Coordinates of N, CA and C in Angstrom, one line a residue:
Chain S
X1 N 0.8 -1.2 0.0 CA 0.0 0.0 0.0 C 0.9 1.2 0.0
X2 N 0.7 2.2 -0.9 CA 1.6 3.3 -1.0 C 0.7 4.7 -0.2
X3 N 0.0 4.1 0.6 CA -0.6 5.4 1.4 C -0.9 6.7 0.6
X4 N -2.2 6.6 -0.2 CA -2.4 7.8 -1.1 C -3.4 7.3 -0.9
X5 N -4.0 8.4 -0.4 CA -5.4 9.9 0.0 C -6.1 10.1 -1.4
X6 N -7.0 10.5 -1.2 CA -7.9 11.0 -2.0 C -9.3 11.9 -1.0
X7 N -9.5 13.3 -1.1 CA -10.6 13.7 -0.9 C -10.8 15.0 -1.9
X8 N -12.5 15.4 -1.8 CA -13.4 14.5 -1.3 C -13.3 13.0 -1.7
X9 N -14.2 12.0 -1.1 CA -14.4 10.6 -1.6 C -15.5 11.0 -2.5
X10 N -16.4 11.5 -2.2 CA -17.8 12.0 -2.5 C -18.1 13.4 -2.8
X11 N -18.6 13.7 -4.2 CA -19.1 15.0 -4.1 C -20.2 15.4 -5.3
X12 N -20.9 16.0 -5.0 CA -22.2 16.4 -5.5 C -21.9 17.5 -6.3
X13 N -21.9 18.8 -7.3 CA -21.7 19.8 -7.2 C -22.7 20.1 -8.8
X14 N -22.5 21.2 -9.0 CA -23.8 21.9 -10.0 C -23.0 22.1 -11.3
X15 N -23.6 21.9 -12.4 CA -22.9 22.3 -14.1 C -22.3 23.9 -13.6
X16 N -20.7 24.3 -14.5 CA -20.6 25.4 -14.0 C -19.6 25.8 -12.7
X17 N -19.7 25.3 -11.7 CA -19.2 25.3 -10.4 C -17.4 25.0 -11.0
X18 N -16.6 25.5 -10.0 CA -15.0 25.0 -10.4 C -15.4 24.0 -8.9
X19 N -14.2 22.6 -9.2 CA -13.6 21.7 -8.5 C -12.6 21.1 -8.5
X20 N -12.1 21.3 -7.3 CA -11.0 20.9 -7.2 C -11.0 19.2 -6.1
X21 N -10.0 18.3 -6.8 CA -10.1 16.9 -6.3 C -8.4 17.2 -5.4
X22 N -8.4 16.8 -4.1 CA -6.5 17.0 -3.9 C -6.3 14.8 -4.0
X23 N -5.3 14.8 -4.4 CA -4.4 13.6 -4.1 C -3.1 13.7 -3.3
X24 N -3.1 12.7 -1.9 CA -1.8 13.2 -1.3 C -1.6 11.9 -1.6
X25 N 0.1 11.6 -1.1 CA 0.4 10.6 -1.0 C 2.2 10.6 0.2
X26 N 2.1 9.3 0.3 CA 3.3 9.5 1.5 C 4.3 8.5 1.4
X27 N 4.6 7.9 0.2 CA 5.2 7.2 -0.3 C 6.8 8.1 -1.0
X28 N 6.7 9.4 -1.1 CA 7.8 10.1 -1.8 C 8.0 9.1 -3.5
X29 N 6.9 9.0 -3.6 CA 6.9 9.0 -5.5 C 6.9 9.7 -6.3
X30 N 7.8 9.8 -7.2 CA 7.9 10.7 -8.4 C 7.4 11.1 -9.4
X31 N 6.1 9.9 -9.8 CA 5.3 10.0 -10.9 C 3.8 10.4 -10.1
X32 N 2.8 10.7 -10.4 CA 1.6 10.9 -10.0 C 0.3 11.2 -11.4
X33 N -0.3 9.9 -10.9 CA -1.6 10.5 -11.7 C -2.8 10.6 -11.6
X34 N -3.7 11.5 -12.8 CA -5.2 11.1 -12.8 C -5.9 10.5 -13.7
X35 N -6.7 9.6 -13.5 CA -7.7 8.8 -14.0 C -8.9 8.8 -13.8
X36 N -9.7 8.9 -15.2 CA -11.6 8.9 -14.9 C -12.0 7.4 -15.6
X37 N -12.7 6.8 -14.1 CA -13.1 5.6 -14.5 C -14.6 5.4 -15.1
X38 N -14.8 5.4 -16.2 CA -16.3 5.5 -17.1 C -16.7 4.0 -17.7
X39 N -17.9 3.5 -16.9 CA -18.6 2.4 -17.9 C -18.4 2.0 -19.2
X40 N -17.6 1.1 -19.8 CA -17.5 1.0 -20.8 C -16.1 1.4 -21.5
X41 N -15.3 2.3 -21.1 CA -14.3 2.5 -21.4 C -12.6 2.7 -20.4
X42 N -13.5 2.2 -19.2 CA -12.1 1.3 -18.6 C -11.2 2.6 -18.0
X43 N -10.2 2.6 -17.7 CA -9.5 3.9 -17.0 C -8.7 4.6 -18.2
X44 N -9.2 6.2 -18.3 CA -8.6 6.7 -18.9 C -7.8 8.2 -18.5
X45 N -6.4 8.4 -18.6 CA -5.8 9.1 -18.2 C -5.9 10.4 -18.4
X46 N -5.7 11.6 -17.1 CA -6.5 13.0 -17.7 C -5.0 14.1 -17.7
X47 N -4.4 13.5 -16.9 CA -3.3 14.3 -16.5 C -1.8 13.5 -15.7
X48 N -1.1 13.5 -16.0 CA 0.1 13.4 -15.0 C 1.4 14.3 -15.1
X49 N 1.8 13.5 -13.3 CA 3.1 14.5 -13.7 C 4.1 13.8 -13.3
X50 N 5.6 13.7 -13.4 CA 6.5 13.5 -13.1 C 8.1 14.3 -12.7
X51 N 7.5 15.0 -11.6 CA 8.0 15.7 -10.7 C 7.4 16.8 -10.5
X52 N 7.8 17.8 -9.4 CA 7.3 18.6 -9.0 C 6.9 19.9 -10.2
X53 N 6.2 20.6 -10.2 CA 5.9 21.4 -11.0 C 6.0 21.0 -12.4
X54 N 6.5 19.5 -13.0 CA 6.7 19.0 -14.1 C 4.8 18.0 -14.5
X55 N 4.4 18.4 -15.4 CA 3.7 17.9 -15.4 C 2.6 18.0 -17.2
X56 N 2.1 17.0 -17.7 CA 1.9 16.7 -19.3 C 0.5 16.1 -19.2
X57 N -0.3 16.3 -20.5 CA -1.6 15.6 -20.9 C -1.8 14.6 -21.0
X58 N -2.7 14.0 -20.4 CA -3.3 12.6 -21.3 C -4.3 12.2 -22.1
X59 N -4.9 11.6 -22.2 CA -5.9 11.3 -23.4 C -7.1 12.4 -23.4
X60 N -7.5 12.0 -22.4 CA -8.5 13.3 -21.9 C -8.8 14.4 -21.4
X61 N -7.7 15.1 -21.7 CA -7.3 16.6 -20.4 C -7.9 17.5 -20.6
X62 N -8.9 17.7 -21.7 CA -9.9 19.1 -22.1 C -10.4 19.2 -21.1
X63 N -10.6 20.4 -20.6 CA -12.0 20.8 -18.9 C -10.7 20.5 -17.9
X64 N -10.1 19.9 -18.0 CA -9.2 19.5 -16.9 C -7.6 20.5 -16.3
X65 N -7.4 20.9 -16.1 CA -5.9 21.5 -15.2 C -5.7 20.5 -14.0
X66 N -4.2 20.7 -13.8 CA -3.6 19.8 -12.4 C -2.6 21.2 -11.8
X67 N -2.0 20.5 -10.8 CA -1.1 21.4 -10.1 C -0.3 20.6 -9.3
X68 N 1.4 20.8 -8.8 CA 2.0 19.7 -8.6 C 3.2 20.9 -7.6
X69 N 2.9 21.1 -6.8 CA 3.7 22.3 -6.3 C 4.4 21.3 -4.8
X70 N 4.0 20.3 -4.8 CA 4.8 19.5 -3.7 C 5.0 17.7 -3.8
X71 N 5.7 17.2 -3.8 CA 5.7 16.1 -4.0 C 4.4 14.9 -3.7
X72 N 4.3 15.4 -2.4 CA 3.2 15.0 -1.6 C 2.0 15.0 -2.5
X73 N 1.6 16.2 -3.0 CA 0.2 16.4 -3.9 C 0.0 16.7 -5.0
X74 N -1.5 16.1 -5.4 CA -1.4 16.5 -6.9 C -2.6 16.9 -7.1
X75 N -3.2 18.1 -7.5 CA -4.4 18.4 -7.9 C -5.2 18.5 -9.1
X76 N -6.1 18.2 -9.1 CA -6.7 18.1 -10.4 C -8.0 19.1 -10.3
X77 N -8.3 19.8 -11.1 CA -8.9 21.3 -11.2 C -10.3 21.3 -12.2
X78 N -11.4 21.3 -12.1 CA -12.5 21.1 -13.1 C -13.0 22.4 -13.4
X79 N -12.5 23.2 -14.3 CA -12.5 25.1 -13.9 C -13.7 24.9 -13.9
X80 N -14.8 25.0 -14.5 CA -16.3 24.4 -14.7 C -17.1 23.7 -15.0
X81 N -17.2 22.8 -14.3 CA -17.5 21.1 -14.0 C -18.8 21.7 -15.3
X82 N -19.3 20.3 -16.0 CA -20.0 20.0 -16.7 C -20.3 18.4 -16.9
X83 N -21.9 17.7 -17.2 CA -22.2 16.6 -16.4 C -21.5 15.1 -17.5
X84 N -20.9 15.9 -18.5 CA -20.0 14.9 -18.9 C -18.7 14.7 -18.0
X85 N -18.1 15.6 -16.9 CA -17.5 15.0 -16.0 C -17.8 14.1 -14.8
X86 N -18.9 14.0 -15.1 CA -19.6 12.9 -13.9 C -18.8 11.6 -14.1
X87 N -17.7 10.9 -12.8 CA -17.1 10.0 -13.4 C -16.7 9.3 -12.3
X88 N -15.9 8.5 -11.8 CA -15.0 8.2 -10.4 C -13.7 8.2 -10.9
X89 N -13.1 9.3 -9.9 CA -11.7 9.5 -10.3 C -10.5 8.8 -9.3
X90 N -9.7 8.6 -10.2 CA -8.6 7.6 -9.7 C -7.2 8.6 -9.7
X91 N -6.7 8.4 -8.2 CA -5.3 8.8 -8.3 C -4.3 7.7 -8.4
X92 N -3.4 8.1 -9.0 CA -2.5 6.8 -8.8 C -0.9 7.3 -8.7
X93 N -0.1 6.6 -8.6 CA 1.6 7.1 -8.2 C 2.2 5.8 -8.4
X94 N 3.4 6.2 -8.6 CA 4.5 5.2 -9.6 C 5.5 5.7 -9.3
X95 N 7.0 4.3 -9.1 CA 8.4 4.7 -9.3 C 9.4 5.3 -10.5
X96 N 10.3 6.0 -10.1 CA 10.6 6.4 -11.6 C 12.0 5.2 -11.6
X97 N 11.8 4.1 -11.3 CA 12.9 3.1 -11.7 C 12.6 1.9 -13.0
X98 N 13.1 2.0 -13.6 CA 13.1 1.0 -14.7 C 12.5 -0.6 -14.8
X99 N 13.0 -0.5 -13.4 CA 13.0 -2.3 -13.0 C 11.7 -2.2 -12.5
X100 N 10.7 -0.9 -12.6 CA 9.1 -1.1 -11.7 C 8.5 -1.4 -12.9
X101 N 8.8 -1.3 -14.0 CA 8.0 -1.8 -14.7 C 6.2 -1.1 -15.0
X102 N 6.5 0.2 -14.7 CA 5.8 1.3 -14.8 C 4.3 1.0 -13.6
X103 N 5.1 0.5 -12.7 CA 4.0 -0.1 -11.6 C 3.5 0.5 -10.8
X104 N 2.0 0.8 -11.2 CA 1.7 1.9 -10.5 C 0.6 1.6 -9.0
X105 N 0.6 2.7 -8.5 CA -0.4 2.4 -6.9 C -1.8 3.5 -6.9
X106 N -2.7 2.7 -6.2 CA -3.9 3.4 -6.9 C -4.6 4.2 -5.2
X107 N -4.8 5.4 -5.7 CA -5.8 6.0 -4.2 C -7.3 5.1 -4.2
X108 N -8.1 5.2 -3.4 CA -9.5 5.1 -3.1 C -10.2 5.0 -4.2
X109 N -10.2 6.2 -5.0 CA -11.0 7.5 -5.6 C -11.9 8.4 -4.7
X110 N -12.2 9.0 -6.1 CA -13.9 10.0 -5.9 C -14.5 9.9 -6.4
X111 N -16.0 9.8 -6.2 CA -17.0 9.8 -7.2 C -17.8 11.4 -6.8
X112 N -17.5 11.5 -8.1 CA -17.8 13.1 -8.3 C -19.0 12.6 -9.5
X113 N -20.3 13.4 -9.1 CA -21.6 13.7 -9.8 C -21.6 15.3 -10.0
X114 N -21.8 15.7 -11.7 CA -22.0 16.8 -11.7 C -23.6 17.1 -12.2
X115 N -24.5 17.9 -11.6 CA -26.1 18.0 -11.9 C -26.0 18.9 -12.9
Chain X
X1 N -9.1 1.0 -32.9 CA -8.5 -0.5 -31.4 C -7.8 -0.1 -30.8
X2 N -8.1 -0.7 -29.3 CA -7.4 -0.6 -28.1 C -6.2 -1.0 -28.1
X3 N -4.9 -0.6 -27.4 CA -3.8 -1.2 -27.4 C -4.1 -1.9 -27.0
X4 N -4.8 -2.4 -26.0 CA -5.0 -4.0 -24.4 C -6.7 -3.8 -25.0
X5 N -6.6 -5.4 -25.3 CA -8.1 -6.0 -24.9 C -8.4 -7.2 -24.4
X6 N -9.0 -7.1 -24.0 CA -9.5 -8.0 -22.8 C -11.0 -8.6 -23.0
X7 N -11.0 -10.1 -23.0 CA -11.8 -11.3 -23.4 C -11.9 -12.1 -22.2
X8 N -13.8 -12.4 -21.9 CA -14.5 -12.2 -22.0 C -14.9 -10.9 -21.4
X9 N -15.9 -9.9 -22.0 CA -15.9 -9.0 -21.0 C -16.9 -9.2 -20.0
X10 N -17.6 -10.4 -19.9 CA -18.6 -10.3 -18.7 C -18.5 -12.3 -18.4
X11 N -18.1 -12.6 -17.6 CA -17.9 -14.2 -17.2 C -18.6 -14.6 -15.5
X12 N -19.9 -15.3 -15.5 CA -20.2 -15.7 -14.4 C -19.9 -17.4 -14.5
X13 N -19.7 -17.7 -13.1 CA -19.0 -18.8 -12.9 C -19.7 -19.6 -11.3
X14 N -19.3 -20.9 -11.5 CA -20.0 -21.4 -10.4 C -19.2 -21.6 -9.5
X15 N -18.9 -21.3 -7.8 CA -17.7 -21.3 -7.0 C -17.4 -23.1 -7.0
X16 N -16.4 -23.0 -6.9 CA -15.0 -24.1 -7.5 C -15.1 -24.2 -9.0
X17 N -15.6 -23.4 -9.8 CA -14.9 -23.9 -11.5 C -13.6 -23.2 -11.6
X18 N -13.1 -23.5 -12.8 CA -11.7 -23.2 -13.1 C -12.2 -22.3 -13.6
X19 N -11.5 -20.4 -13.5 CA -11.9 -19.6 -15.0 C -10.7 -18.8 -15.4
X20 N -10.8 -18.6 -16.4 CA -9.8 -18.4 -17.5 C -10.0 -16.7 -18.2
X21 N -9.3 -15.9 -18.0 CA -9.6 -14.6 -18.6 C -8.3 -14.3 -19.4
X22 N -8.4 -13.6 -20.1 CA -7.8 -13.0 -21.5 C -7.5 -11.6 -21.5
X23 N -5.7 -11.0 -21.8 CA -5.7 -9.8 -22.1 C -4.8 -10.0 -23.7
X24 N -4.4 -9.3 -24.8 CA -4.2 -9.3 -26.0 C -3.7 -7.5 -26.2
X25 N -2.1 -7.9 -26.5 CA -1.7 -6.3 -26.2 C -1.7 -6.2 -28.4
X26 N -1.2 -4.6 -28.3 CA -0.7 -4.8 -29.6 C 0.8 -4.2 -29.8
X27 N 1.0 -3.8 -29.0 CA 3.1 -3.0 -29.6 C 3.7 -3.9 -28.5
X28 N 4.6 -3.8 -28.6 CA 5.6 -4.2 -27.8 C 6.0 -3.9 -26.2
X29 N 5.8 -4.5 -25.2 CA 5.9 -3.8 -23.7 C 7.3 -4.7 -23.4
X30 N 7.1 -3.7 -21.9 CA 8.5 -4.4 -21.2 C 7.6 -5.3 -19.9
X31 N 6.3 -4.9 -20.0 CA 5.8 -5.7 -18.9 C 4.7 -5.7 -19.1
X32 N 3.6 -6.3 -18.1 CA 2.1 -6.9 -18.1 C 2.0 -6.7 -16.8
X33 N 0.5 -6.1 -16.2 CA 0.3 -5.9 -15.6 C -1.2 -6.5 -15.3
X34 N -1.7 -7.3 -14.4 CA -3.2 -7.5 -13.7 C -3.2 -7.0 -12.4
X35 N -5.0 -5.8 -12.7 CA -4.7 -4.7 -11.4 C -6.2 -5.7 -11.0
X36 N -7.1 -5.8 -9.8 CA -8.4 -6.2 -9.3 C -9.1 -5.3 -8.7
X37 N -10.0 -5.2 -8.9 CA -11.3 -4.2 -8.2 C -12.2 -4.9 -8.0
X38 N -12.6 -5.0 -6.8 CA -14.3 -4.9 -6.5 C -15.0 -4.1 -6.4
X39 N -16.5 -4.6 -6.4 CA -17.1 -3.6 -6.0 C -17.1 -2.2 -5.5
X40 N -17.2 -1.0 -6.0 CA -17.4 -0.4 -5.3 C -15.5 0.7 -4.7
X41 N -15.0 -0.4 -4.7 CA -14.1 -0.7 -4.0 C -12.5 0.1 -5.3
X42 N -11.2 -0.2 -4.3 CA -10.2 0.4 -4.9 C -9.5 -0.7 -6.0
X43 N -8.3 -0.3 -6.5 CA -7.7 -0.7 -7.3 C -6.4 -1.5 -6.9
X44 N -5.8 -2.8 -6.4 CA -5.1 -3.2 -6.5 C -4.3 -4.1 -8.0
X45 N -2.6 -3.7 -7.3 CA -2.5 -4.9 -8.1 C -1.5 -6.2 -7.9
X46 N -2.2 -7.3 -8.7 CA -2.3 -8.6 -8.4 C -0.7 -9.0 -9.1
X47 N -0.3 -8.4 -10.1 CA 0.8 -9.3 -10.8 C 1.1 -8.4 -12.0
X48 N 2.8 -8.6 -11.9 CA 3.2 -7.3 -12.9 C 4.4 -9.1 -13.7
X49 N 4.4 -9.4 -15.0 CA 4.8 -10.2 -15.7 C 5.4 -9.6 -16.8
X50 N 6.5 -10.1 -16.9 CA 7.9 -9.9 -18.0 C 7.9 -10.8 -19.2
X51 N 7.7 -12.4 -18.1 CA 8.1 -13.3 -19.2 C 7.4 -14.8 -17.9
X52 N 7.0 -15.9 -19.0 CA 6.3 -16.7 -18.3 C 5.1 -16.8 -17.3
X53 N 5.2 -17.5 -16.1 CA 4.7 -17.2 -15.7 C 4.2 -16.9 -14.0
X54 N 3.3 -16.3 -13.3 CA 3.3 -16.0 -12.0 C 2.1 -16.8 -11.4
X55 N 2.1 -16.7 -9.8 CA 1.0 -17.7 -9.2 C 1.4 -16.9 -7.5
X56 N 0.2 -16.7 -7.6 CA -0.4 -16.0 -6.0 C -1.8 -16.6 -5.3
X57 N -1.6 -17.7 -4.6 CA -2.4 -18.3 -3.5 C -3.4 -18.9 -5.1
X58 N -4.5 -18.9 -5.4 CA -5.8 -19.5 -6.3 C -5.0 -18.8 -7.6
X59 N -4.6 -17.8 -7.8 CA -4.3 -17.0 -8.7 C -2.7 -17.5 -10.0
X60 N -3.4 -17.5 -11.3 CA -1.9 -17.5 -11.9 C -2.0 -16.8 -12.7
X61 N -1.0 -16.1 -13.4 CA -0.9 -15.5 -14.7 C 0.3 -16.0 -15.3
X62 N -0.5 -15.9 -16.9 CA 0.5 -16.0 -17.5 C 0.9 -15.4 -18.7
X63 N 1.9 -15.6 -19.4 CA 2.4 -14.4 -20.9 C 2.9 -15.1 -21.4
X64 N 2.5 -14.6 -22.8 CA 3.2 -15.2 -24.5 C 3.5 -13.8 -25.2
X65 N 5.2 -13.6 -24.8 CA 5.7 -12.5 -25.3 C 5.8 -12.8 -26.9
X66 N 5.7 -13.8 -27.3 CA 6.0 -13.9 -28.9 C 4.2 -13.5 -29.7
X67 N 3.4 -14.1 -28.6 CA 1.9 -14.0 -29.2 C 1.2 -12.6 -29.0
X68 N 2.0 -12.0 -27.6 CA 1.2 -11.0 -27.5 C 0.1 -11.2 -26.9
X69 N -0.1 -11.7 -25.8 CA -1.3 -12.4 -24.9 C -1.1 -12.9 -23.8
X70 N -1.8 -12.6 -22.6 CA -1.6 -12.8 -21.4 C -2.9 -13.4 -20.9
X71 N -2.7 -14.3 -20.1 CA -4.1 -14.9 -19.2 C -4.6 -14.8 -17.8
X72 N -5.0 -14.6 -17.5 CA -5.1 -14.7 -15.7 C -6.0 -15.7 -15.7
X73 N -5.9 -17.0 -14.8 CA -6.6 -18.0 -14.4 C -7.2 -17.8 -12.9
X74 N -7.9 -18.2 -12.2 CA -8.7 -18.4 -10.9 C -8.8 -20.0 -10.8
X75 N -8.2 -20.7 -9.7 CA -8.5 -21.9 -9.6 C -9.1 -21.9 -8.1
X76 N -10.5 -23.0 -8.1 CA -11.2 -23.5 -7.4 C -11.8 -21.9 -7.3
X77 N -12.5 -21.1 -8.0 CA -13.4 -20.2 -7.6 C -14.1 -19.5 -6.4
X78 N -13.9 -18.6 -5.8 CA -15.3 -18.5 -4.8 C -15.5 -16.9 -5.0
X79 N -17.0 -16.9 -4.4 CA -17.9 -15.4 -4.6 C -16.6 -14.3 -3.9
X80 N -15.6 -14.2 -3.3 CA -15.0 -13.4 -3.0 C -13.8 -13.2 -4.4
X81 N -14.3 -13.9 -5.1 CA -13.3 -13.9 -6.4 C -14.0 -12.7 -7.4
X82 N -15.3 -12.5 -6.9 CA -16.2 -11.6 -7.8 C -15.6 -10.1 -7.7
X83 N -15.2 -9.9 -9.0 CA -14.4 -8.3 -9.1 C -14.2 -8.3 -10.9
X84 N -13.6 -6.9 -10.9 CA -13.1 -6.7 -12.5 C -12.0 -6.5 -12.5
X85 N -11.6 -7.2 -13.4 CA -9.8 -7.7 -13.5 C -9.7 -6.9 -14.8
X86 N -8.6 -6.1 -14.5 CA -8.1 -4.9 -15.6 C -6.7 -5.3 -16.1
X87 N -6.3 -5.5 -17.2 CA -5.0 -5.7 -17.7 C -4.5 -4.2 -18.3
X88 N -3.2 -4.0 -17.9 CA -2.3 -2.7 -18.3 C -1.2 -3.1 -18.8
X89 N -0.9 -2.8 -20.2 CA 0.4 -3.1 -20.5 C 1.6 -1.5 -20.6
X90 N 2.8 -1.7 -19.9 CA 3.9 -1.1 -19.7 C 4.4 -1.2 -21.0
X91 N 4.8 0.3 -21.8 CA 5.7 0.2 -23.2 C 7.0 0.1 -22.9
X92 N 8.5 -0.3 -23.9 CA 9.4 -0.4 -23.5 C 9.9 1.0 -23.1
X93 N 9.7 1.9 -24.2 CA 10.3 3.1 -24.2 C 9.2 4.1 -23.7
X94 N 8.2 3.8 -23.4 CA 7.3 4.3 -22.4 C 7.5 5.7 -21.3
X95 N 7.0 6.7 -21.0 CA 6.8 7.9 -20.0 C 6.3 7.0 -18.7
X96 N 6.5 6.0 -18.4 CA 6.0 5.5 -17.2 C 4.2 5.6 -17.0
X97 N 4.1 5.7 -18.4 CA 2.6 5.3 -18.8 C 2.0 4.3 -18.9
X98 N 0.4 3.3 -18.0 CA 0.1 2.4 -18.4 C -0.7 2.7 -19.5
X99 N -1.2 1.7 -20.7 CA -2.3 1.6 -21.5 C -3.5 0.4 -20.7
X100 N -4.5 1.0 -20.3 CA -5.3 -0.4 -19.9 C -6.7 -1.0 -21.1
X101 N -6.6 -2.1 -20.6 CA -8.4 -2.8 -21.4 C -8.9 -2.5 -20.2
X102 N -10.5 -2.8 -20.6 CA -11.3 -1.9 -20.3 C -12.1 -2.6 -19.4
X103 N -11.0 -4.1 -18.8 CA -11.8 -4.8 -17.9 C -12.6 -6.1 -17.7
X104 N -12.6 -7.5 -17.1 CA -13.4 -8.5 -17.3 C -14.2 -8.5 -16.1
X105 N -15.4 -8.3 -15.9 CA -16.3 -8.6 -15.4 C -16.7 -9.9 -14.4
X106 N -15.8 -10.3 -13.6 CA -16.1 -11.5 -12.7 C -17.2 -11.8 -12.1
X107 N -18.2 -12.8 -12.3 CA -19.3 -13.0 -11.2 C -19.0 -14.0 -10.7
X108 N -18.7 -14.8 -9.5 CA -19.0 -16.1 -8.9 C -20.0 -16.2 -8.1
X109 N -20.5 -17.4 -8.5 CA -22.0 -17.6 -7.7 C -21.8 -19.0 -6.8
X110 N -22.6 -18.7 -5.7 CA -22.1 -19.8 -4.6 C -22.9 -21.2 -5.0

């Protein structure tokens, strides 16, 4: 278990509204990411980073910003949620060594509903 | 098409059958990965594979780096076996990115 947080677990919020999800973690890992897990299309990646203030797109990052200003956290930013982001989001964190085998560790999530 | 896909996507089973699930990459990795979720529930993972094969308590996997195809087996089944088994394949030259399928659907019925 790489001890990584996720809050909220749960959140309700209105089309429009900005949110923010934090991911901590206490493992001192170098990679950090986010993932929206959607029926039918399995985990898809919105954002990562790999180091501090270092951080690149993934498949899905339109609506989405992150922020990575400490090792420990990683935020992911919904400037104004809209109810195609209704999803359960996955944090996850990984070694930057070769021999991991790009092996990554997963938070909780959140299940974020947008009305 | 998916880089990883994963066969069957929905498998109910009777506790103690043997069951057999399927991942099918398409480029080249340095590794294989089976992550497990229940219900509800978080994301572990079960088995990260290079070459041949691995076995954790009921659990084995296995790989065919020439075929391009990975299995996960369950032996002697039970309803605590009921989850969705995710395959993620690791590229060689990879950003420390997984690619995942989109998932098999485990039911065991008692």
């Amino acid at each position: 278990d790489a001890g990584i947080t996720q809050s909220p677990r749960h959140k309700v919020t209105e089309t429009g509204t900005p949110v923010t999800l934090r991911c901590h973690q206490t493992e001192n890992h170098r990679y950090m990411y986010w993932y929206r897990q959607d029926p039918g299309h399995g985990l898809r990646l919105i954002h990562y980073s790999y180091g501090v203030k270092d951080t690149d797109k993934g498949e899905v990052s339109d609506g989405y910003s992150v922020s990575r200003s400490k090792t420990e956290d990683f935020l992911l930013t919904l400037e104004s949620a809209t109810s195609s982001q209704t999803s359960v989001y996955f944090c996850a964190t990984g070694l930057a060594l070769q021999s991991s085998y790009n092996e990554q560790f997963f938070g909780p999530g959140t299940r974020l509903t947008v009305l | 098409k998916n880089e990883v896909e994963q066969s069957p996507q929905n498998l109910t089973a009777q506790e103690g059958e043997f069951i057999t699930i399927n991942c099918s990459y398409s480029v080249g990795i340095s590794a294989l990965h089976w992550l497990q979720q229940h219900p509800g529930g978080g994301i572990v993972s079960l088995f990260m594979l290079s070459s041949g094969k691995k076995k954790h308590g009921r659990l084995i996997a296995t790989i065919n780096i020439q075929e391009k195809h990975s299995s996960l087996h369950i032996t002697a089944s039970h309803p605590r076996d009921s989850a969705v088994y995710i395959c993620a394949s690791a590229k060689y030259y990879g950003n420390n990115r997984l690619a995942f399928g989109k998932g098999n659907q485990v039911v065991v019925i008692p």
